[in-house]
Amino acid sequence: KIKNAPWRKGISRTKILPPDFKATVDIMVTNKRLSLISLQNKTAVIIEDQAIALAQKQLLQNLWKAN
């Protein structure tokens, strides 16, 4: 059972990936920011660039539609 975090309600979508897909990094995209977060390594990278955020958003949207 998946529980959505209350602070993300209405702004995130969840999709179940195949069991062999091992994601170790959380990716968050807003209009002007791309955040890559590794809880495993306790590391985060935040890129504040609208063009990069848009490119990542488009990539994720296309991947979302593919499955």
mmCIF file of C-alpha atoms in Angstrom:
data_model
loop_
_atom_site.group_PDB
_atom_site.id
_atom_site.type_symbol
_atom_site.label_atom_id
_atom_site.label_comp_id
_atom_site.label_asym_id
_atom_site.label_seq_id
_atom_site.Cartn_x
_atom_site.Cartn_y
_atom_site.Cartn_z
ATOM 1 C CA LYS A 1 0.000 0.000 0.000
ATOM 2 C CA ILE A 2 1.388 3.404 -1.006
ATOM 3 C CA LYS A 3 0.716 6.457 1.122
ATOM 4 C CA ASN A 4 1.187 9.921 -0.342
ATOM 5 C CA ALA A 5 2.897 12.489 1.859
ATOM 6 C CA PRO A 6 0.277 15.066 2.967
ATOM 7 C CA TRP A 7 2.449 18.025 1.929
ATOM 8 C CA ARG A 8 2.613 16.694 -1.632
ATOM 9 C CA LYS A 9 -1.115 16.078 -1.983
ATOM 10 C CA GLY A 10 -2.335 17.164 -5.392
ATOM 11 C CA ILE A 11 1.112 17.984 -6.771
ATOM 12 C CA SER A 12 2.645 14.575 -7.325
ATOM 13 C CA ARG A 13 1.822 11.417 -9.221
ATOM 14 C CA THR A 14 2.832 7.867 -8.412
ATOM 15 C CA LYS A 15 3.479 5.023 -10.812
ATOM 16 C CA ILE A 16 4.540 1.502 -9.874
ATOM 17 C CA LEU A 17 7.700 0.483 -11.704
ATOM 18 C CA PRO A 18 8.797 -3.063 -12.551
ATOM 19 C CA PRO A 19 10.402 -4.989 -9.665
ATOM 20 C CA ASP A 20 13.793 -5.026 -11.412
ATOM 21 C CA PHE A 21 13.915 -1.188 -11.518
ATOM 22 C CA LYS A 22 15.920 -0.074 -8.510
ATOM 23 C CA ALA A 23 15.585 3.692 -8.023
ATOM 24 C CA THR A 24 17.985 5.114 -5.484
ATOM 25 C CA VAL A 25 17.496 8.800 -6.326
ATOM 26 C CA ASP A 26 14.378 10.938 -5.964
ATOM 27 C CA ILE A 27 13.809 13.436 -8.794
ATOM 28 C CA MET A 28 11.676 16.526 -8.257
ATOM 29 C CA VAL A 29 10.989 19.066 -10.985
ATOM 30 C CA THR A 30 9.336 22.468 -10.669
ATOM 31 C CA ASN A 31 9.057 25.275 -13.227
ATOM 32 C CA LYS A 32 12.541 26.593 -12.485
ATOM 33 C CA ARG A 33 14.284 23.905 -10.432
ATOM 34 C CA LEU A 34 15.509 20.325 -10.763
ATOM 35 C CA SER A 35 16.302 18.475 -7.528
ATOM 36 C CA LEU A 36 18.118 15.143 -7.388
ATOM 37 C CA ILE A 37 18.115 13.588 -3.931
ATOM 38 C CA SER A 38 19.972 10.480 -2.803
ATOM 39 C CA LEU A 39 18.765 9.424 0.617
ATOM 40 C CA GLN A 40 21.128 6.474 0.457
ATOM 41 C CA ASN A 41 24.191 8.739 0.174
ATOM 42 C CA LYS A 42 22.631 11.730 1.956
ATOM 43 C CA THR A 43 23.400 13.940 -1.030
ATOM 44 C CA ALA A 44 21.307 16.416 -2.989
ATOM 45 C CA VAL A 45 21.863 18.504 -6.096
ATOM 46 C CA ILE A 46 19.585 21.416 -6.887
ATOM 47 C CA ILE A 47 19.817 23.068 -10.300
ATOM 48 C CA GLU A 48 18.021 26.390 -10.630
ATOM 49 C CA ASP A 49 17.726 26.767 -14.378
ATOM 50 C CA GLN A 50 14.400 26.983 -16.160
ATOM 51 C CA ALA A 51 15.680 25.411 -19.406
ATOM 52 C CA ILE A 52 17.171 22.397 -17.593
ATOM 53 C CA ALA A 53 14.038 21.957 -15.457
ATOM 54 C CA LEU A 54 11.821 22.098 -18.556
ATOM 55 C CA ALA A 55 13.979 19.554 -20.402
ATOM 56 C CA GLN A 56 13.817 17.141 -17.459
ATOM 57 C CA LYS A 57 10.073 17.691 -17.082
ATOM 58 C CA GLN A 58 9.502 16.880 -20.763
ATOM 59 C CA LEU A 59 11.659 13.763 -20.503
ATOM 60 C CA LEU A 60 9.751 12.509 -17.457
ATOM 61 C CA GLN A 61 6.382 13.279 -19.091
ATOM 62 C CA ASN A 62 7.360 11.220 -22.149
ATOM 63 C CA LEU A 63 8.525 8.332 -19.977
ATOM 64 C CA TRP A 64 5.263 8.522 -18.025
ATOM 65 C CA LYS A 65 3.225 8.223 -21.243
ATOM 66 C CA ALA A 66 5.364 5.355 -22.595
ATOM 67 C CA ASN A 67 4.133 2.824 -20.054
#
